[in-house]
Amino acid sequence: ALALITLNVDNSWIPQLQSCDTARVAWQLLESTWRANIHAQALAKQRDWAQLTMFGNETIIQFFARAGSLRADLRLCGVDISERDATLRVLDGLPSDYDTVRELITHGTEELTMTGVMGKLLVKEKRIAAESQADAHAYAATTGRHRSSARPAPHFHRGPGRGGGRSGGGGGRGSIVLSSSSGYNNSG
């Protein structure tokens, strides 16, 4: 039986199993290591669960899928989270855009379930996307250009420099001055 155990484990285990006199001792060694590994995984998953927050580029469906997967992993590690507790944890991980709907859901009289809450949050997500699109159109209409997520490039102006302005002078080079919109001004 010891030989059978040795044949069916990863090669990294063989040196440790060679010190075992019986199959029972080998099995106990593997079991204790497995339990320690499961315990470490459970602790890491519990930490991830406690810190669960929705990423900025994540949709409600993706966030709920990630939360469901993490909850299933915890269940495999022996940590069972009730439907109500899971729903409250997910609600707590939402960004501030969802504050109002979060309050309405948590103080409502309906039973908290992941699928029920997800439906309500999908409606809010659509509203947020529509408002964001309306803001982008308003920005384009007032400025004549589309809003970019990148920071706008600073505008450079020629400053008067040391005697190199229009009024003549020593022909020195003018300094580059960033416009006031970039928040930097060094003209001298």
PDB file of C-alpha atoms in Angstrom:
ATOM      1  CA  ALA A   1       0.000   0.000   0.000  1.00  0.00           C
ATOM      2  CA  LEU A   2       2.918   2.355   0.725  1.00  0.00           C
ATOM      3  CA  ALA A   3       4.296   1.732  -2.765  1.00  0.00           C
ATOM      4  CA  LEU A   4       0.877   2.501  -4.272  1.00  0.00           C
ATOM      5  CA  ILE A   5       0.712   5.824  -2.396  1.00  0.00           C
ATOM      6  CA  THR A   6       4.241   6.678  -3.508  1.00  0.00           C
ATOM      7  CA  LEU A   7       3.399   5.928  -7.152  1.00  0.00           C
ATOM      8  CA  ASN A   8       0.356   8.222  -7.099  1.00  0.00           C
ATOM      9  CA  VAL A   9       1.800  11.403  -5.612  1.00  0.00           C
ATOM     10  CA  ASP A  10       3.806  14.216  -7.119  1.00  0.00           C
ATOM     11  CA  ASN A  11       7.569  13.608  -7.261  1.00  0.00           C
ATOM     12  CA  SER A  12       8.144  16.376  -4.714  1.00  0.00           C
ATOM     13  CA  TRP A  13       6.497  14.152  -2.040  1.00  0.00           C
ATOM     14  CA  ILE A  14       8.712  11.091  -2.543  1.00  0.00           C
ATOM     15  CA  PRO A  15      11.579  12.149  -0.229  1.00  0.00           C
ATOM     16  CA  GLN A  16       9.118  12.776   2.608  1.00  0.00           C
ATOM     17  CA  LEU A  17       7.235   9.528   2.002  1.00  0.00           C
ATOM     18  CA  GLN A  18      10.454   7.490   1.964  1.00  0.00           C
ATOM     19  CA  SER A  19      10.868   8.221   5.665  1.00  0.00           C
ATOM     20  CA  CYS A  20       7.460   6.641   6.399  1.00  0.00           C
ATOM     21  CA  ASP A  21       7.482   3.016   7.640  1.00  0.00           C
ATOM     22  CA  THR A  22       3.841   2.225   6.849  1.00  0.00           C
ATOM     23  CA  ALA A  23       1.117   3.304   4.471  1.00  0.00           C
ATOM     24  CA  ARG A  24      -0.846   4.605   7.457  1.00  0.00           C
ATOM     25  CA  VAL A  25       1.976   6.989   8.471  1.00  0.00           C
ATOM     26  CA  ALA A  26       2.332   8.141   4.858  1.00  0.00           C
ATOM     27  CA  TRP A  27      -1.406   8.749   4.609  1.00  0.00           C
ATOM     28  CA  GLN A  28      -1.412  10.753   7.867  1.00  0.00           C
ATOM     29  CA  LEU A  29       1.457  12.886   6.553  1.00  0.00           C
ATOM     30  CA  LEU A  30      -0.423  13.616   3.324  1.00  0.00           C
ATOM     31  CA  GLU A  31      -3.660  14.297   5.211  1.00  0.00           C
ATOM     32  CA  SER A  32      -2.093  16.746   7.659  1.00  0.00           C
ATOM     33  CA  THR A  33      -0.418  18.620   4.814  1.00  0.00           C
ATOM     34  CA  TRP A  34      -3.674  18.697   2.854  1.00  0.00           C
ATOM     35  CA  ARG A  35      -5.581  20.058   5.875  1.00  0.00           C
ATOM     36  CA  ALA A  36      -2.977  22.775   6.401  1.00  0.00           C
ATOM     37  CA  ASN A  37      -3.194  23.701   2.718  1.00  0.00           C
ATOM     38  CA  ILE A  38      -6.998  23.858   2.825  1.00  0.00           C
ATOM     39  CA  HIS A  39      -6.825  25.991   5.988  1.00  0.00           C
ATOM     40  CA  ALA A  40      -4.386  28.419   4.321  1.00  0.00           C
ATOM     41  CA  GLN A  41      -6.607  28.621   1.225  1.00  0.00           C
ATOM     42  CA  ALA A  42      -9.662  29.240   3.391  1.00  0.00           C
ATOM     43  CA  LEU A  43      -7.904  32.089   5.204  1.00  0.00           C
ATOM     44  CA  ALA A  44      -6.846  33.688   1.910  1.00  0.00           C
ATOM     45  CA  LYS A  45     -10.362  33.319   0.469  1.00  0.00           C
ATOM     46  CA  GLN A  46     -11.916  34.768   3.641  1.00  0.00           C
ATOM     47  CA  ARG A  47      -9.588  37.769   3.364  1.00  0.00           C
ATOM     48  CA  ASP A  48     -10.584  38.207  -0.285  1.00  0.00           C
ATOM     49  CA  TRP A  49     -14.255  37.929   0.716  1.00  0.00           C
ATOM     50  CA  ALA A  50     -13.879  40.542   3.459  1.00  0.00           C
ATOM     51  CA  GLN A  51     -12.218  42.938   0.992  1.00  0.00           C
ATOM     52  CA  LEU A  52     -14.609  42.238  -1.903  1.00  0.00           C
ATOM     53  CA  THR A  53     -15.225  45.439  -3.878  1.00  0.00           C
ATOM     54  CA  MET A  54     -16.377  46.118  -7.393  1.00  0.00           C
ATOM     55  CA  PHE A  55     -13.593  47.155  -9.772  1.00  0.00           C
ATOM     56  CA  GLY A  56     -14.006  50.385 -11.758  1.00  0.00           C
ATOM     57  CA  ASN A  57     -14.255  48.629 -15.126  1.00  0.00           C
ATOM     58  CA  GLU A  58     -16.389  45.746 -13.859  1.00  0.00           C
ATOM     59  CA  THR A  59     -20.082  45.337 -14.664  1.00  0.00           C
ATOM     60  CA  ILE A  60     -22.678  44.215 -12.128  1.00  0.00           C
ATOM     61  CA  ILE A  61     -22.867  40.805 -13.790  1.00  0.00           C
ATOM     62  CA  GLN A  62     -19.077  40.379 -13.659  1.00  0.00           C
ATOM     63  CA  PHE A  63     -18.965  41.513 -10.023  1.00  0.00           C
ATOM     64  CA  PHE A  64     -21.713  39.100  -8.990  1.00  0.00           C
ATOM     65  CA  ALA A  65     -20.021  36.268 -10.906  1.00  0.00           C
ATOM     66  CA  ARG A  66     -16.728  36.963  -9.123  1.00  0.00           C
ATOM     67  CA  ALA A  67     -18.513  37.095  -5.754  1.00  0.00           C
ATOM     68  CA  GLY A  68     -20.357  33.836  -6.508  1.00  0.00           C
ATOM     69  CA  SER A  69     -17.134  32.110  -7.507  1.00  0.00           C
ATOM     70  CA  LEU A  70     -15.399  33.277  -4.339  1.00  0.00           C
ATOM     71  CA  ARG A  71     -18.352  32.109  -2.240  1.00  0.00           C
ATOM     72  CA  ALA A  72     -18.233  28.679  -3.930  1.00  0.00           C
ATOM     73  CA  ASP A  73     -14.482  28.447  -3.253  1.00  0.00           C
ATOM     74  CA  LEU A  74     -15.116  29.223   0.403  1.00  0.00           C
ATOM     75  CA  ARG A  75     -17.796  26.530   0.553  1.00  0.00           C
ATOM     76  CA  LEU A  76     -15.267  24.014  -0.825  1.00  0.00           C
ATOM     77  CA  CYS A  77     -12.895  25.042   1.973  1.00  0.00           C
ATOM     78  CA  GLY A  78     -15.599  24.357   4.548  1.00  0.00           C
ATOM     79  CA  VAL A  79     -16.748  27.959   5.061  1.00  0.00           C
ATOM     80  CA  ASP A  80     -20.465  28.355   4.346  1.00  0.00           C
ATOM     81  CA  ILE A  81     -21.855  31.868   3.831  1.00  0.00           C
ATOM     82  CA  SER A  82     -25.616  32.324   3.965  1.00  0.00           C
ATOM     83  CA  GLU A  83     -27.470  33.892   1.048  1.00  0.00           C
ATOM     84  CA  ARG A  84     -28.356  36.938   3.146  1.00  0.00           C
ATOM     85  CA  ASP A  85     -24.767  37.469   4.348  1.00  0.00           C
ATOM     86  CA  ALA A  86     -23.428  37.026   0.812  1.00  0.00           C
ATOM     87  CA  THR A  87     -25.915  39.571  -0.527  1.00  0.00           C
ATOM     88  CA  LEU A  88     -25.030  42.091   2.183  1.00  0.00           C
ATOM     89  CA  ARG A  89     -21.299  41.624   1.481  1.00  0.00           C
ATOM     90  CA  VAL A  90     -21.830  42.245  -2.243  1.00  0.00           C
ATOM     91  CA  LEU A  91     -23.933  45.330  -1.541  1.00  0.00           C
ATOM     92  CA  ASP A  92     -21.221  46.645   0.741  1.00  0.00           C
ATOM     93  CA  GLY A  93     -18.644  46.199  -2.049  1.00  0.00           C
ATOM     94  CA  LEU A  94     -20.461  48.475  -4.488  1.00  0.00           C
ATOM     95  CA  PRO A  95     -19.048  51.900  -5.404  1.00  0.00           C
ATOM     96  CA  SER A  96     -20.633  55.118  -4.138  1.00  0.00           C
ATOM     97  CA  ASP A  97     -22.734  55.481  -7.327  1.00  0.00           C
ATOM     98  CA  TYR A  98     -24.963  52.789  -5.848  1.00  0.00           C
ATOM     99  CA  ASP A  99     -25.381  54.326  -2.352  1.00  0.00           C
ATOM    100  CA  THR A 100     -29.056  55.229  -2.734  1.00  0.00           C
ATOM    101  CA  VAL A 101     -30.170  51.935  -4.226  1.00  0.00           C
ATOM    102  CA  ARG A 102     -28.068  50.066  -1.632  1.00  0.00           C
ATOM    103  CA  GLU A 103     -29.905  51.859   1.185  1.00  0.00           C
ATOM    104  CA  LEU A 104     -33.297  51.132  -0.360  1.00  0.00           C
ATOM    105  CA  ILE A 105     -32.468  47.446  -0.776  1.00  0.00           C
ATOM    106  CA  THR A 106     -30.991  46.889   2.679  1.00  0.00           C
ATOM    107  CA  HIS A 107     -33.829  48.705   4.485  1.00  0.00           C
ATOM    108  CA  GLY A 108     -36.572  47.142   2.382  1.00  0.00           C
ATOM    109  CA  THR A 109     -38.873  44.375   3.520  1.00  0.00           C
ATOM    110  CA  GLU A 110     -38.008  41.877   0.774  1.00  0.00           C
ATOM    111  CA  GLU A 111     -35.793  38.884   1.466  1.00  0.00           C
ATOM    112  CA  LEU A 112     -32.224  39.569   0.357  1.00  0.00           C
ATOM    113  CA  THR A 113     -31.073  37.197  -2.374  1.00  0.00           C
ATOM    114  CA  MET A 114     -28.215  37.549  -4.807  1.00  0.00           C
ATOM    115  CA  THR A 115     -30.412  37.147  -7.905  1.00  0.00           C
ATOM    116  CA  GLY A 116     -33.104  39.526  -6.638  1.00  0.00           C
ATOM    117  CA  VAL A 117     -30.588  42.229  -5.760  1.00  0.00           C
ATOM    118  CA  MET A 118     -28.677  41.775  -9.009  1.00  0.00           C
ATOM    119  CA  GLY A 119     -31.812  42.554 -11.021  1.00  0.00           C
ATOM    120  CA  LYS A 120     -32.303  45.835  -9.182  1.00  0.00           C
ATOM    121  CA  LEU A 121     -28.659  46.789  -9.535  1.00  0.00           C
ATOM    122  CA  LEU A 122     -28.685  46.100 -13.283  1.00  0.00           C
ATOM    123  CA  VAL A 123     -31.390  48.751 -13.649  1.00  0.00           C
ATOM    124  CA  LYS A 124     -29.223  51.230 -11.726  1.00  0.00           C
ATOM    125  CA  GLU A 125     -26.170  50.291 -13.820  1.00  0.00           C
ATOM    126  CA  LYS A 126     -28.108  51.105 -17.016  1.00  0.00           C
ATOM    127  CA  ARG A 127     -29.108  54.484 -15.547  1.00  0.00           C
ATOM    128  CA  ILE A 128     -25.510  55.288 -14.613  1.00  0.00           C
ATOM    129  CA  ALA A 129     -24.349  54.366 -18.129  1.00  0.00           C
ATOM    130  CA  ALA A 130     -27.066  56.533 -19.702  1.00  0.00           C
ATOM    131  CA  GLU A 131     -26.158  59.509 -17.488  1.00  0.00           C
ATOM    132  CA  SER A 132     -22.486  59.082 -18.332  1.00  0.00           C
ATOM    133  CA  GLN A 133     -23.282  58.984 -22.043  1.00  0.00           C
ATOM    134  CA  ALA A 134     -25.470  62.094 -21.724  1.00  0.00           C
ATOM    135  CA  ASP A 135     -22.609  63.881 -19.926  1.00  0.00           C
ATOM    136  CA  ALA A 136     -20.207  62.904 -22.713  1.00  0.00           C
ATOM    137  CA  HIS A 137     -22.586  64.238 -25.371  1.00  0.00           C
ATOM    138  CA  ALA A 138     -23.051  67.492 -23.439  1.00  0.00           C
ATOM    139  CA  TYR A 139     -19.284  67.891 -23.149  1.00  0.00           C
ATOM    140  CA  ALA A 140     -18.842  67.270 -26.882  1.00  0.00           C
ATOM    141  CA  ALA A 141     -21.583  69.765 -27.700  1.00  0.00           C
ATOM    142  CA  THR A 142     -20.079  72.540 -25.576  1.00  0.00           C
ATOM    143  CA  THR A 143     -16.429  71.999 -26.463  1.00  0.00           C
ATOM    144  CA  GLY A 144     -16.614  70.589 -29.962  1.00  0.00           C
ATOM    145  CA  ARG A 145     -14.565  67.542 -29.004  1.00  0.00           C
ATOM    146  CA  HIS A 146     -15.092  64.213 -27.313  1.00  0.00           C
ATOM    147  CA  ARG A 147     -14.164  63.640 -23.705  1.00  0.00           C
ATOM    148  CA  SER A 148     -11.179  61.417 -23.225  1.00  0.00           C
ATOM    149  CA  SER A 149     -10.312  59.463 -20.119  1.00  0.00           C
ATOM    150  CA  ALA A 150      -6.718  60.626 -20.454  1.00  0.00           C
ATOM    151  CA  ARG A 151      -5.620  63.919 -18.920  1.00  0.00           C
ATOM    152  CA  PRO A 152      -5.565  66.675 -21.528  1.00  0.00           C
ATOM    153  CA  ALA A 153      -2.146  67.696 -22.773  1.00  0.00           C
ATOM    154  CA  PRO A 154      -0.893  71.006 -21.386  1.00  0.00           C
ATOM    155  CA  HIS A 155      -0.929  74.023 -23.678  1.00  0.00           C
ATOM    156  CA  PHE A 156       2.409  75.691 -24.299  1.00  0.00           C
ATOM    157  CA  HIS A 157       2.791  79.445 -24.845  1.00  0.00           C
ATOM    158  CA  ARG A 158       5.875  81.451 -25.519  1.00  0.00           C
ATOM    159  CA  GLY A 159       6.602  83.684 -22.584  1.00  0.00           C
ATOM    160  CA  PRO A 160       8.458  86.969 -22.870  1.00  0.00           C
ATOM    161  CA  GLY A 161      11.691  85.475 -21.495  1.00  0.00           C
ATOM    162  CA  ARG A 162      14.754  87.622 -20.894  1.00  0.00           C
ATOM    163  CA  GLY A 163      14.593  90.440 -23.385  1.00  0.00           C
ATOM    164  CA  GLY A 164      13.293  88.226 -26.178  1.00  0.00           C
ATOM    165  CA  GLY A 165       9.767  89.601 -26.283  1.00  0.00           C
ATOM    166  CA  ARG A 166       8.206  91.638 -29.060  1.00  0.00           C
ATOM    167  CA  SER A 167       9.528  94.853 -27.684  1.00  0.00           C
ATOM    168  CA  GLY A 168      13.010  93.884 -28.768  1.00  0.00           C
ATOM    169  CA  GLY A 169      15.976  93.453 -26.571  1.00  0.00           C
ATOM    170  CA  GLY A 170      18.923  91.195 -26.259  1.00  0.00           C
ATOM    171  CA  GLY A 171      17.594  88.421 -28.479  1.00  0.00           C
ATOM    172  CA  GLY A 172      17.512  85.896 -25.617  1.00  0.00           C
ATOM    173  CA  ARG A 173      15.319  82.818 -25.789  1.00  0.00           C
ATOM    174  CA  GLY A 174      11.849  83.086 -24.316  1.00  0.00           C
ATOM    175  CA  SER A 175      10.846  80.519 -21.728  1.00  0.00           C
ATOM    176  CA  ILE A 176       8.096  78.019 -22.260  1.00  0.00           C
ATOM    177  CA  VAL A 177       5.123  78.667 -20.005  1.00  0.00           C
ATOM    178  CA  LEU A 178       2.380  76.168 -19.414  1.00  0.00           C
ATOM    179  CA  SER A 179      -1.036  77.721 -19.527  1.00  0.00           C
ATOM    180  CA  SER A 180      -3.022  78.284 -16.362  1.00  0.00           C
ATOM    181  CA  SER A 181      -5.211  75.296 -17.223  1.00  0.00           C
ATOM    182  CA  SER A 182      -2.303  72.989 -16.472  1.00  0.00           C
ATOM    183  CA  GLY A 183      -1.600  74.702 -13.161  1.00  0.00           C
ATOM    184  CA  TYR A 184       2.047  75.484 -13.892  1.00  0.00           C
ATOM    185  CA  ASN A 185       3.573  78.833 -14.689  1.00  0.00           C
ATOM    186  CA  ASN A 186       7.273  79.531 -14.838  1.00  0.00           C
ATOM    187  CA  SER A 187       7.955  82.561 -16.974  1.00  0.00           C
ATOM    188  CA  GLY A 188      11.116  83.833 -15.469  1.00  0.00           C
TER     189      GLY A 188
END
